[in-house]
XYZ file of N, CA and C in Angstrom:
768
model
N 68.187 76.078 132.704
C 68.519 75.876 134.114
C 67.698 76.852 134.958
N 67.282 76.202 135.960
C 66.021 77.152 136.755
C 67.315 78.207 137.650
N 66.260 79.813 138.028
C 67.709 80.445 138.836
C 67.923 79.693 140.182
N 67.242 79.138 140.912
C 68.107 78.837 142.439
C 69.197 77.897 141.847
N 69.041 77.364 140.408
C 69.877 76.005 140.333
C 71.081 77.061 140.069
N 71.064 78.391 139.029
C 72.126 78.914 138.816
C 72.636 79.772 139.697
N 72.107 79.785 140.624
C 72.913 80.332 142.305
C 73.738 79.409 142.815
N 72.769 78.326 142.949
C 73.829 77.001 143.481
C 75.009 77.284 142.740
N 74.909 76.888 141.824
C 76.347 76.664 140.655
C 77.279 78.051 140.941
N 76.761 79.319 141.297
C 77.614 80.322 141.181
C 78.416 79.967 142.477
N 77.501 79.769 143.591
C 78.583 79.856 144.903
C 78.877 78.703 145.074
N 78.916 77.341 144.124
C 79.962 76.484 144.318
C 80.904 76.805 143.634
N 81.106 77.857 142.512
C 81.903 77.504 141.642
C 82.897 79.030 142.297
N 82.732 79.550 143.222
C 83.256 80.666 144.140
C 84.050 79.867 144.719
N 83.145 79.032 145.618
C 83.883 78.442 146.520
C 85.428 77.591 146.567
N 84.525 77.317 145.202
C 85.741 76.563 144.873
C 86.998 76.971 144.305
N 86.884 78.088 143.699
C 88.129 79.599 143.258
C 88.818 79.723 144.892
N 87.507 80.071 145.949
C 88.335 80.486 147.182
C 89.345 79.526 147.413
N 88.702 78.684 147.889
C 89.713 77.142 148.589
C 91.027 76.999 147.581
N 90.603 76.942 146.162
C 91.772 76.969 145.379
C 92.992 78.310 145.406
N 92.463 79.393 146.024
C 93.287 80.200 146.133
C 93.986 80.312 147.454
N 93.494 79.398 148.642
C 93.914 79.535 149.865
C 95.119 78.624 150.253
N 94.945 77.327 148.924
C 95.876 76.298 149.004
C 96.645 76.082 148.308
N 98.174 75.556 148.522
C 98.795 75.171 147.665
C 98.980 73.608 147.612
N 98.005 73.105 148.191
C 98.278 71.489 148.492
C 97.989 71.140 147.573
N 98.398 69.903 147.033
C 97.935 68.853 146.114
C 96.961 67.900 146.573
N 96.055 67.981 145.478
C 94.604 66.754 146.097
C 95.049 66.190 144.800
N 94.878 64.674 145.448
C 94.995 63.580 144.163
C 93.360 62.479 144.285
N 93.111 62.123 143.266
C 91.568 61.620 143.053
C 91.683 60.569 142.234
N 91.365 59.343 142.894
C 91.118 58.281 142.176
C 89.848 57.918 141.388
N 90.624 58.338 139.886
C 89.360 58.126 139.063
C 89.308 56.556 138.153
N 87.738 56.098 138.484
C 87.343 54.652 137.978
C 86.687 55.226 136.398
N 86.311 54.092 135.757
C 85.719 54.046 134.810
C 84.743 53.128 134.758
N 84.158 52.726 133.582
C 82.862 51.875 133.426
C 82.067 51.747 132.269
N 81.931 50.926 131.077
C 80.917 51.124 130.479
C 79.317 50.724 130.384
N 78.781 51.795 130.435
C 77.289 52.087 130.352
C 76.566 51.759 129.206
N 76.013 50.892 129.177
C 75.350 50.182 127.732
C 74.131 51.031 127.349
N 73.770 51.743 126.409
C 72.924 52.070 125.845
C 71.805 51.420 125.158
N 70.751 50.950 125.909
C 70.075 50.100 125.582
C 68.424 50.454 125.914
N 67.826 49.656 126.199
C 66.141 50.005 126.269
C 65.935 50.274 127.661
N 67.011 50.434 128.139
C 66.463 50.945 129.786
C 66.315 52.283 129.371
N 67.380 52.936 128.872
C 66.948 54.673 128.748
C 65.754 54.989 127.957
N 64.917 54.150 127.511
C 63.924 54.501 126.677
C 62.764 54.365 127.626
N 62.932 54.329 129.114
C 62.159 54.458 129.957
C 61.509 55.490 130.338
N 62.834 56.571 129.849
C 62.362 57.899 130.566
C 62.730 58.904 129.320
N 61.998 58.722 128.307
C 62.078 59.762 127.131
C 61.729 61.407 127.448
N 63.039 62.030 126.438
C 62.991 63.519 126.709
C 61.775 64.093 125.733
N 60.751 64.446 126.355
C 59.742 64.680 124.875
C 60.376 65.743 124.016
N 60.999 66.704 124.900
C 61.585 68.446 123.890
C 62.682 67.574 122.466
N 63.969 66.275 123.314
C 64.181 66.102 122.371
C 63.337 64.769 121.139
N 62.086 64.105 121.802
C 61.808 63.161 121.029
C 61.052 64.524 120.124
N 60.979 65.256 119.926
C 60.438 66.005 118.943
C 60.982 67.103 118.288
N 62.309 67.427 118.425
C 63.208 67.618 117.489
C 63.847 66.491 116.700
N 63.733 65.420 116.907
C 64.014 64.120 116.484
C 63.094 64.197 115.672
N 61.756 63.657 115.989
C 60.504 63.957 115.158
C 60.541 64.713 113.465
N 61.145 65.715 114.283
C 61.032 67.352 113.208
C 61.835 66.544 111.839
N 62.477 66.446 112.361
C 63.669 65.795 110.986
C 63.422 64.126 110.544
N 63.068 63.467 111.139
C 63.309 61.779 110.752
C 61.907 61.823 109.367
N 60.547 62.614 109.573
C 59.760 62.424 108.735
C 60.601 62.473 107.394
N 61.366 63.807 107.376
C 61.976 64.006 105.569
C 63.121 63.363 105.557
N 63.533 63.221 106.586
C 64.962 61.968 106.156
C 64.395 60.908 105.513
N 63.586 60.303 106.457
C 63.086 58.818 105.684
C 62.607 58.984 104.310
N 61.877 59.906 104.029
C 61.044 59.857 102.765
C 62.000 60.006 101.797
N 63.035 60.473 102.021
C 64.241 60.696 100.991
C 65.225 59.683 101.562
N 65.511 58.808 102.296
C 66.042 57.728 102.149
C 65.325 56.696 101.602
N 63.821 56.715 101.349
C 63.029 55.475 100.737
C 63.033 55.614 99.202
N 63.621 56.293 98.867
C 63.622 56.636 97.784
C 64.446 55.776 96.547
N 63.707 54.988 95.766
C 64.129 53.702 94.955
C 65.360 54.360 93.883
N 66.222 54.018 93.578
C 67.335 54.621 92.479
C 67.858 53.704 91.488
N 68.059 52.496 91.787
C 68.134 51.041 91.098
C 67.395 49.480 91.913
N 68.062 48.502 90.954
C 68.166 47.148 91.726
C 69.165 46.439 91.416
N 69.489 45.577 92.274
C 70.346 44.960 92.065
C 69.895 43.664 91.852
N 70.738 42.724 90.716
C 70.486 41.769 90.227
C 70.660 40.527 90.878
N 71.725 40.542 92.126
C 72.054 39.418 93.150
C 72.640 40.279 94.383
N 72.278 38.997 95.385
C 73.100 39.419 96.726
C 74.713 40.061 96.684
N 75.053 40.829 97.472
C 76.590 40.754 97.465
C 76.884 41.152 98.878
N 78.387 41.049 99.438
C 78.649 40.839 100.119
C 80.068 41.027 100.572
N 80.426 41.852 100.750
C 82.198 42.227 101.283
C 82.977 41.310 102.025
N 83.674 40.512 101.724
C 84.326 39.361 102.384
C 85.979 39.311 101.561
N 87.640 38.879 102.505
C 88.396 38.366 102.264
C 88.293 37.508 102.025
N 89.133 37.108 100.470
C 90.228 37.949 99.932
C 89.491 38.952 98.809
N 88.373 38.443 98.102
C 87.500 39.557 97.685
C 86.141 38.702 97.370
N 85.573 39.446 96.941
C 84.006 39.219 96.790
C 83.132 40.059 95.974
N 81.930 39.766 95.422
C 81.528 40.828 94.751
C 80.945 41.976 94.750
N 80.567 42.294 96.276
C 80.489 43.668 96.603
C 81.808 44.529 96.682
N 83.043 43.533 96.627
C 84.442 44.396 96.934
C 84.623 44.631 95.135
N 84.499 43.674 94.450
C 84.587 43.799 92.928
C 84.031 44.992 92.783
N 82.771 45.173 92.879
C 81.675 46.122 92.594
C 81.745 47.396 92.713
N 82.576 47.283 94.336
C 82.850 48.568 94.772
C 84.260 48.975 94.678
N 85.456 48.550 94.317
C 86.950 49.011 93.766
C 86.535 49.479 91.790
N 85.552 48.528 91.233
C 85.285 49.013 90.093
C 84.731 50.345 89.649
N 83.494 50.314 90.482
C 82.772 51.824 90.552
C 83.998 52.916 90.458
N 85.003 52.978 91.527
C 85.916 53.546 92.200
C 86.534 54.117 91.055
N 86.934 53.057 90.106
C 87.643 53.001 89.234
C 87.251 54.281 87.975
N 85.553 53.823 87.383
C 84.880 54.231 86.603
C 84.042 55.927 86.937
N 84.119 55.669 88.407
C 83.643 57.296 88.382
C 85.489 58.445 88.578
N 86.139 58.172 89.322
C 87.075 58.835 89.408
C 88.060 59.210 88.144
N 87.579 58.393 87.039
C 87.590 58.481 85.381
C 86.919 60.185 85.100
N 85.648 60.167 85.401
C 85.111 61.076 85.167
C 84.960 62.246 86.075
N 85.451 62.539 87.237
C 85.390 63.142 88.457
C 87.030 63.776 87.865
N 88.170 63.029 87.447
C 89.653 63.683 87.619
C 89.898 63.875 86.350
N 89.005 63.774 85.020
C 88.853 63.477 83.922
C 90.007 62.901 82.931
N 90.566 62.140 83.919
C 91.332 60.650 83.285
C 91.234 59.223 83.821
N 92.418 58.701 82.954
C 91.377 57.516 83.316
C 92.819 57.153 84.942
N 92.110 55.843 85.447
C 92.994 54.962 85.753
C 93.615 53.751 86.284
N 94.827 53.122 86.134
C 95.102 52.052 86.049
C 94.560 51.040 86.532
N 94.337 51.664 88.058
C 93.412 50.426 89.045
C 92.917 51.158 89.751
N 92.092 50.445 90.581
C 91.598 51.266 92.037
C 91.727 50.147 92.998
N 92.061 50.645 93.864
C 92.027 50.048 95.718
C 91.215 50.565 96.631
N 90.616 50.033 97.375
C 90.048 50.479 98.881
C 89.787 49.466 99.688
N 89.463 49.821 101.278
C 89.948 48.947 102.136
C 88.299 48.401 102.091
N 88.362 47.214 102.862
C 87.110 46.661 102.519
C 86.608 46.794 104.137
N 87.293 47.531 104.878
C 86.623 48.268 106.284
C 85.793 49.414 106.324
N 85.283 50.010 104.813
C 84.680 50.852 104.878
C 83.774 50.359 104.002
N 83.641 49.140 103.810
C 82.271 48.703 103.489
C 81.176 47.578 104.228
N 80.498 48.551 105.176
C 80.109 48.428 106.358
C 78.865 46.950 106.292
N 77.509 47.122 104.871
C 76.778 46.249 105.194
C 76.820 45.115 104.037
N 75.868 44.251 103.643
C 75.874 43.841 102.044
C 74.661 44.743 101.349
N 74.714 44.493 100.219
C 73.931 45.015 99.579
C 72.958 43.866 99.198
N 71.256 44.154 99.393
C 70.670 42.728 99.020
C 70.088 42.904 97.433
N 69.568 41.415 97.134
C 69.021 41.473 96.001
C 67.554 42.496 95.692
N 67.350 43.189 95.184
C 66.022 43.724 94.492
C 66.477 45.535 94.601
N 65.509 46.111 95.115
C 65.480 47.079 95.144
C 66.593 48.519 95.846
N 67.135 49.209 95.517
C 68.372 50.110 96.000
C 67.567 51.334 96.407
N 67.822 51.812 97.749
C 67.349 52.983 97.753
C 68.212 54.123 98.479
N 67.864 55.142 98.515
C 69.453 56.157 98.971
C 69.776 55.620 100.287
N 68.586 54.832 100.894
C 68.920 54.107 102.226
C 70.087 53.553 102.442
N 69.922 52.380 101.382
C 70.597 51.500 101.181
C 72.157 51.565 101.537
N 72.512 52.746 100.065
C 73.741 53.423 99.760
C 74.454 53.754 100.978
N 73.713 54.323 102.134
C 74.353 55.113 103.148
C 74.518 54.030 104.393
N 73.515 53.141 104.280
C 73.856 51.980 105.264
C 75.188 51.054 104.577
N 75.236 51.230 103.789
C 76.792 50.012 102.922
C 78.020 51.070 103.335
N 77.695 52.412 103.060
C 79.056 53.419 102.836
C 79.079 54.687 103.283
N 78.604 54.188 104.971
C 78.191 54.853 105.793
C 79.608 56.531 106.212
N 80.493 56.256 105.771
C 82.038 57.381 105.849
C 81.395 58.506 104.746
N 82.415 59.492 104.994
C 82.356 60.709 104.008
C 83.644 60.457 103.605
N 84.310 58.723 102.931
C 85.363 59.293 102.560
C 85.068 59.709 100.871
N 86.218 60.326 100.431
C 85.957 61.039 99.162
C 87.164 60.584 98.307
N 86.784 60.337 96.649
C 87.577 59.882 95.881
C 89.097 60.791 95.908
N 90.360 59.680 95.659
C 91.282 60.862 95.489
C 92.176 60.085 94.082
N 93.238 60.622 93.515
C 93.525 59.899 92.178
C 95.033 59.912 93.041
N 95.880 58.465 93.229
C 97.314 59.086 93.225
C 98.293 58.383 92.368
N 98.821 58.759 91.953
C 100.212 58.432 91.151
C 101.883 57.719 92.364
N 101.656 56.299 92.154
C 102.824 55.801 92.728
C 103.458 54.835 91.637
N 104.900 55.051 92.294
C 106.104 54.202 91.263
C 105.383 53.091 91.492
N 106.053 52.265 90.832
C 105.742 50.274 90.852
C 106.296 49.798 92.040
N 107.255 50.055 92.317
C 107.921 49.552 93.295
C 106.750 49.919 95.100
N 106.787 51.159 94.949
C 105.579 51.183 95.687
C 104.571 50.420 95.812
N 103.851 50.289 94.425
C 102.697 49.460 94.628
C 102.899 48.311 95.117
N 103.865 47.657 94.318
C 103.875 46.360 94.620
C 103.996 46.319 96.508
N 104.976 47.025 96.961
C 104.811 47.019 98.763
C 103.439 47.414 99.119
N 102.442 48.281 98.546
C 101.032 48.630 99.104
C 100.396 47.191 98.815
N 100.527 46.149 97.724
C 99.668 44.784 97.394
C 100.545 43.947 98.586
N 102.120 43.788 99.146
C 102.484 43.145 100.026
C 101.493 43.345 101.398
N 101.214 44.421 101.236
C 100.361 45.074 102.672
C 98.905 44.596 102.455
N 98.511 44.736 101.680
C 96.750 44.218 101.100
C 97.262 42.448 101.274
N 98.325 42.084 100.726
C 98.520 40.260 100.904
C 98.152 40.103 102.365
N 98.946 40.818 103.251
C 99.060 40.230 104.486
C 97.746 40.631 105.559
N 96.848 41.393 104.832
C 95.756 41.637 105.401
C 94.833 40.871 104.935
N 95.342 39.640 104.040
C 94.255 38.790 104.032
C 93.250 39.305 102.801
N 93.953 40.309 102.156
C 93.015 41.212 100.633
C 92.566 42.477 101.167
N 91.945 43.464 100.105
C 91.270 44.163 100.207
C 90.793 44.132 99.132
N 89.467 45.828 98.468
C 88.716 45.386 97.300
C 89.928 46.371 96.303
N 89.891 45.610 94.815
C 90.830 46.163 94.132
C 89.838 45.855 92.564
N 89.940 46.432 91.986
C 89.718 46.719 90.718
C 90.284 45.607 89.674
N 89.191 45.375 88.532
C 89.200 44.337 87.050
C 90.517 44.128 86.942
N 91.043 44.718 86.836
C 92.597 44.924 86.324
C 93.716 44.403 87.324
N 93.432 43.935 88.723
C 94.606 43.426 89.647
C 94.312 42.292 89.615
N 95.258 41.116 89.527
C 95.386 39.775 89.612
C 96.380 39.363 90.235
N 96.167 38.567 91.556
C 97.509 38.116 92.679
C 97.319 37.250 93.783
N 98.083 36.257 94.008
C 97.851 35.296 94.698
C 98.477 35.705 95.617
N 97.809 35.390 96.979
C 98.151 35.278 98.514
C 98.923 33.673 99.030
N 100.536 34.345 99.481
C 101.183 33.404 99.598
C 102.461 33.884 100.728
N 102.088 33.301 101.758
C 102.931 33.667 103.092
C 102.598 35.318 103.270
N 101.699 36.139 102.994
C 101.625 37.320 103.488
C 102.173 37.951 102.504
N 102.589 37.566 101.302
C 103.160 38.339 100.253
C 101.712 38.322 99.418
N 102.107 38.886 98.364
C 101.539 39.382 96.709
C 102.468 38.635 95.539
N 102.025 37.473 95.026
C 102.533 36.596 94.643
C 101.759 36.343 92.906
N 102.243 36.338 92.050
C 102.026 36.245 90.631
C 101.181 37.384 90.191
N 101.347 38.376 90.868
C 100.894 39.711 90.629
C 101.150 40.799 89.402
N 99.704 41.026 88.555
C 99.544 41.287 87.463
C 98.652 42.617 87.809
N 99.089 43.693 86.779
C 98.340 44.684 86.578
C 97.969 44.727 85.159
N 96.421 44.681 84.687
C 95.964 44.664 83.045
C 96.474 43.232 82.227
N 97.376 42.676 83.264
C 97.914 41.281 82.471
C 99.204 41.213 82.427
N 99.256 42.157 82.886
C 101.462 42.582 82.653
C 101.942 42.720 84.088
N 102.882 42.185 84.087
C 103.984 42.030 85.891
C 104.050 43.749 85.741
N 103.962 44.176 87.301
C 104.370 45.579 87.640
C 105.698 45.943 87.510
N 105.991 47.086 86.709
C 107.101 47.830 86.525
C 107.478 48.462 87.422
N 108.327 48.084 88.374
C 109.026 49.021 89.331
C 108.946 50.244 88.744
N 109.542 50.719 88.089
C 110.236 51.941 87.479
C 108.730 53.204 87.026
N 108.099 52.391 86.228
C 106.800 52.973 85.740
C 105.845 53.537 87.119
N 105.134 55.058 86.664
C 103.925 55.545 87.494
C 103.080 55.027 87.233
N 102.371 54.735 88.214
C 100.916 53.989 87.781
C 99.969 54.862 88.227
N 98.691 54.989 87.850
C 97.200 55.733 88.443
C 96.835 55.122 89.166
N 96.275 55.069 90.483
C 95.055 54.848 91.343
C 94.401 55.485 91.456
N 93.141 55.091 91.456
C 92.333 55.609 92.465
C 91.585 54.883 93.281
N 91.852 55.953 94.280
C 90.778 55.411 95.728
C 90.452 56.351 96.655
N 90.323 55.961 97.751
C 89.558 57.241 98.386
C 90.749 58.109 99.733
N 90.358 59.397 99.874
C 91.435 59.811 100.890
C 91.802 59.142 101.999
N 91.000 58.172 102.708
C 91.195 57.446 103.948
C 92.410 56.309 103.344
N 92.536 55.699 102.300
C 93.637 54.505 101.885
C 94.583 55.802 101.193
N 94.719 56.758 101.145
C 95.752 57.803 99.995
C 96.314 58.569 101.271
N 95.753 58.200 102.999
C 95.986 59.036 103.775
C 96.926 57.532 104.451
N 97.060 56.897 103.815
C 97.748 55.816 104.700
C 96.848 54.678 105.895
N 95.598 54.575 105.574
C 94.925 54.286 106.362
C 94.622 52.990 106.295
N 94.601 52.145 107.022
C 94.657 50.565 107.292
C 95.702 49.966 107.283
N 96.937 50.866 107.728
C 98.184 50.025 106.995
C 98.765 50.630 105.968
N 97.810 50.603 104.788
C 98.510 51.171 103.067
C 99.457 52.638 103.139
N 100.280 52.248 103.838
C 101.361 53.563 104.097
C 102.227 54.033 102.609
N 102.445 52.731 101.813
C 102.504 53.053 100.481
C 102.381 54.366 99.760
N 100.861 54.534 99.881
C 99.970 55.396 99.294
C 100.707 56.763 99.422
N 101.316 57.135 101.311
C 102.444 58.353 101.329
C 103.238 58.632 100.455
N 103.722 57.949 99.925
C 105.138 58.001 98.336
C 104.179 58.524 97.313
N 103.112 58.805 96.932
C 102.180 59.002 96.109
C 103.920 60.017 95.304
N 103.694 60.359 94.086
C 104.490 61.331 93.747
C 103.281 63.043 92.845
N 102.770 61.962 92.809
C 101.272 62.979 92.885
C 99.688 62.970 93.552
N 99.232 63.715 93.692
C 97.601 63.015 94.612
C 96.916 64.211 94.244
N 95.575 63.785 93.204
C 94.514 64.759 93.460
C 93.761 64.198 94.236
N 92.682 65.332 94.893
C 91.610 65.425 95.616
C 90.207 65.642 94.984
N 89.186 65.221 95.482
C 88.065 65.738 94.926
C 87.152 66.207 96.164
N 85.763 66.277 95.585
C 84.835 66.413 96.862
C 83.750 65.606 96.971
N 83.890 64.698 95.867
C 83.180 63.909 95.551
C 83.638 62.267 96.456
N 82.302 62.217 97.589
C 82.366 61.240 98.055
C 81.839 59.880 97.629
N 82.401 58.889 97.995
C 82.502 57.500 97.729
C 81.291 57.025 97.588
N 80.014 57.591 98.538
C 79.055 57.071 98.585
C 78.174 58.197 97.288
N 78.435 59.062 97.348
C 78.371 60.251 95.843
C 78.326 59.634 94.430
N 79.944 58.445 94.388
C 80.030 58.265 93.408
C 79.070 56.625 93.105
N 78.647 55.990 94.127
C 78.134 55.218 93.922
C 76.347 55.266 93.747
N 76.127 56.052 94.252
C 74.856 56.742 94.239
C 74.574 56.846 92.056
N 75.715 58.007 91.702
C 75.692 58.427 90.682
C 75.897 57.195 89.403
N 76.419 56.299 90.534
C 76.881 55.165 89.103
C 75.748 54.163 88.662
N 75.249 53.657 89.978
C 73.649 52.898 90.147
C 72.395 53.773 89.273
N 72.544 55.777 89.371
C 71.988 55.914 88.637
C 71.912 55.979 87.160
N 73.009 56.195 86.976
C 73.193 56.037 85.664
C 72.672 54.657 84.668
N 73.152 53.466 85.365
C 72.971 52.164 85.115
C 71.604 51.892 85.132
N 70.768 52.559 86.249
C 69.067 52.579 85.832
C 68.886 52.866 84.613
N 69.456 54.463 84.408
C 68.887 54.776 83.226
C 68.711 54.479 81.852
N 70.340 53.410 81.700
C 70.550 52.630 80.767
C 69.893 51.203 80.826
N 68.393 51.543 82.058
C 68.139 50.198 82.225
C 68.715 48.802 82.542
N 69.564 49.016 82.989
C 70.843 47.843 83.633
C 70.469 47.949 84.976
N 70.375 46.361 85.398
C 70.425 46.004 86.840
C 71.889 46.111 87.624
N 71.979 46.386 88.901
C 73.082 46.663 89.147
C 74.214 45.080 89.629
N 75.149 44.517 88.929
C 76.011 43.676 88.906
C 77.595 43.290 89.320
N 77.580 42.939 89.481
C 78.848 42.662 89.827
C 79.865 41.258 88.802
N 81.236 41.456 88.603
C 81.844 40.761 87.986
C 82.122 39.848 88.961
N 82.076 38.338 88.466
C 82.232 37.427 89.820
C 83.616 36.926 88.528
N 84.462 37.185 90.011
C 85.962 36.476 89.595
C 87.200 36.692 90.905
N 87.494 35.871 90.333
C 88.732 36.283 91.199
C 90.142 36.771 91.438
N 90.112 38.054 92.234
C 91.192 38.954 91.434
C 91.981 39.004 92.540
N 92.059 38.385 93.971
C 92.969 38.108 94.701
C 92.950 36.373 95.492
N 93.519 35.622 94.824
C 93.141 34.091 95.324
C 94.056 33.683 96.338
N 93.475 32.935 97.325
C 93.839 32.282 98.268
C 95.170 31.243 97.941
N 95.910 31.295 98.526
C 97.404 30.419 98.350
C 96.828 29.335 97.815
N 95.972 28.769 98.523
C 95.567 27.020 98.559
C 94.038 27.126 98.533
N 93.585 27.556 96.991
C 92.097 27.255 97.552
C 91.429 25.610 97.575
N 90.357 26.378 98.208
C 89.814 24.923 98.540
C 88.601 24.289 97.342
């Protein structure tokens, strides 16, 4: 700020102490609103100081977001009631938080609002990863009765699905969770079950208020997009394209 500008500012901001100390009146101010679209008009009048702190950083971002890690063998795509990017990605969930809490467990859930793009066919790069699972949410493991779950799958019914793991099988019928199977076996009220999923669905988030009854909950620091990163690499290394199980593990009342 140039100094006459920080003179100005001092003896308005006097002035305005004085008047405020001289009055006890009330001023009331009608305030409007408006939204301002951010678009290619402001690119009329670029800040060079910041187009080149911008600069400074985008060269090594990119070069380390271009950076190849797998491929994938087909399109996928996050869609209700599931799909095989939701398969793909409740499975991962499943298989790294195995090794992250170093047990195993029963199923995994997550909301399919935090899986932002599709993933296309061929090449994966850390780009990729961060454009699909763009959150810092982070794996968490929790332990709920049956009876619970089954109300967290009433809540996933009436949302039309979310992505859930190999192991859940259940038909959508009036907003319920209907012929609902865990591993092949009807849920045991009584019995703890394992999840895992990530702190945003273990924090009650989309609805899955369930998840609060947890009777246990670890944490990790290991984020979602961490563990998928780590799982794609692995699967390179074993030379495996990256896949998805096509099935269906939450079906439509009446499909077509």
């Amino acid at each position: 700020m140039k100094t006459t500008q920080k003179h100005l500012c001092t003896i308005v901001a006097a002035a305005l102490l004085t008047l405020s100390a001289c009055t006890t009146a009330r001023t009331e101010f009608d305030i409007t609103s408006r939204l301002i679209p951010v678009d290619s008009h402001w690119d009329q009048t670029p800040e060079p100081e910041m187009e080149a702190l911008v600069a400074q950083y985008k060269t090594s971002v990119d070069s380390i977001m271009h950076i190849v890690i797998g491929t994938a063998s087909q399109y996928m795509e996050a869609a209700r009631p599931g799909s095989l990017l939701t398969n793909l990605t409740a499975d991962i969930i499943k298989s790294e938080a195995a090794s992250t809490f170093g047990e195993p467990a029963d199923l995994a859930v997550t909301n399919i609002g935090g899986i932002r793009n599709p993933l296309m066919q061929g090449e994966i790069t850390l780009g990729t990863v961060y454009s699909i699972f763009p959150f810092d949410n982070t794996l968490c493991l929790i332990k709920l009765k049956g009876s619970d779950l089954r109300a967290l799958f009433d809540i996933i019914a009436s949302r039309g699905g979310e992505a859930v793991s190999h192991e859940v099988r259940m038909t959508l019928a009036d907003g319920k969770a209907t012929n609902l199977t865990i591993d092949g076996a009807p849920i045991d009220d009584n019995r703890i079950y394992s999840v895992a999923t990530i702190d945003y669905v273990a924090n009650g988030g989309d609805h899955m208020t369930p998840c609060l009854n947890a009777t246990e909950r670890k944490n990790s620091a290991t984020s979602l997009r961490d563990a998928v990163i780590n799982y794609i690499e692995n699967e390179t290394r074993a030379h495996r394209a990256i896949s998805a199980l096509d099935e269906v593990r939450i079906a439509p009342a009446n499909p077509q």
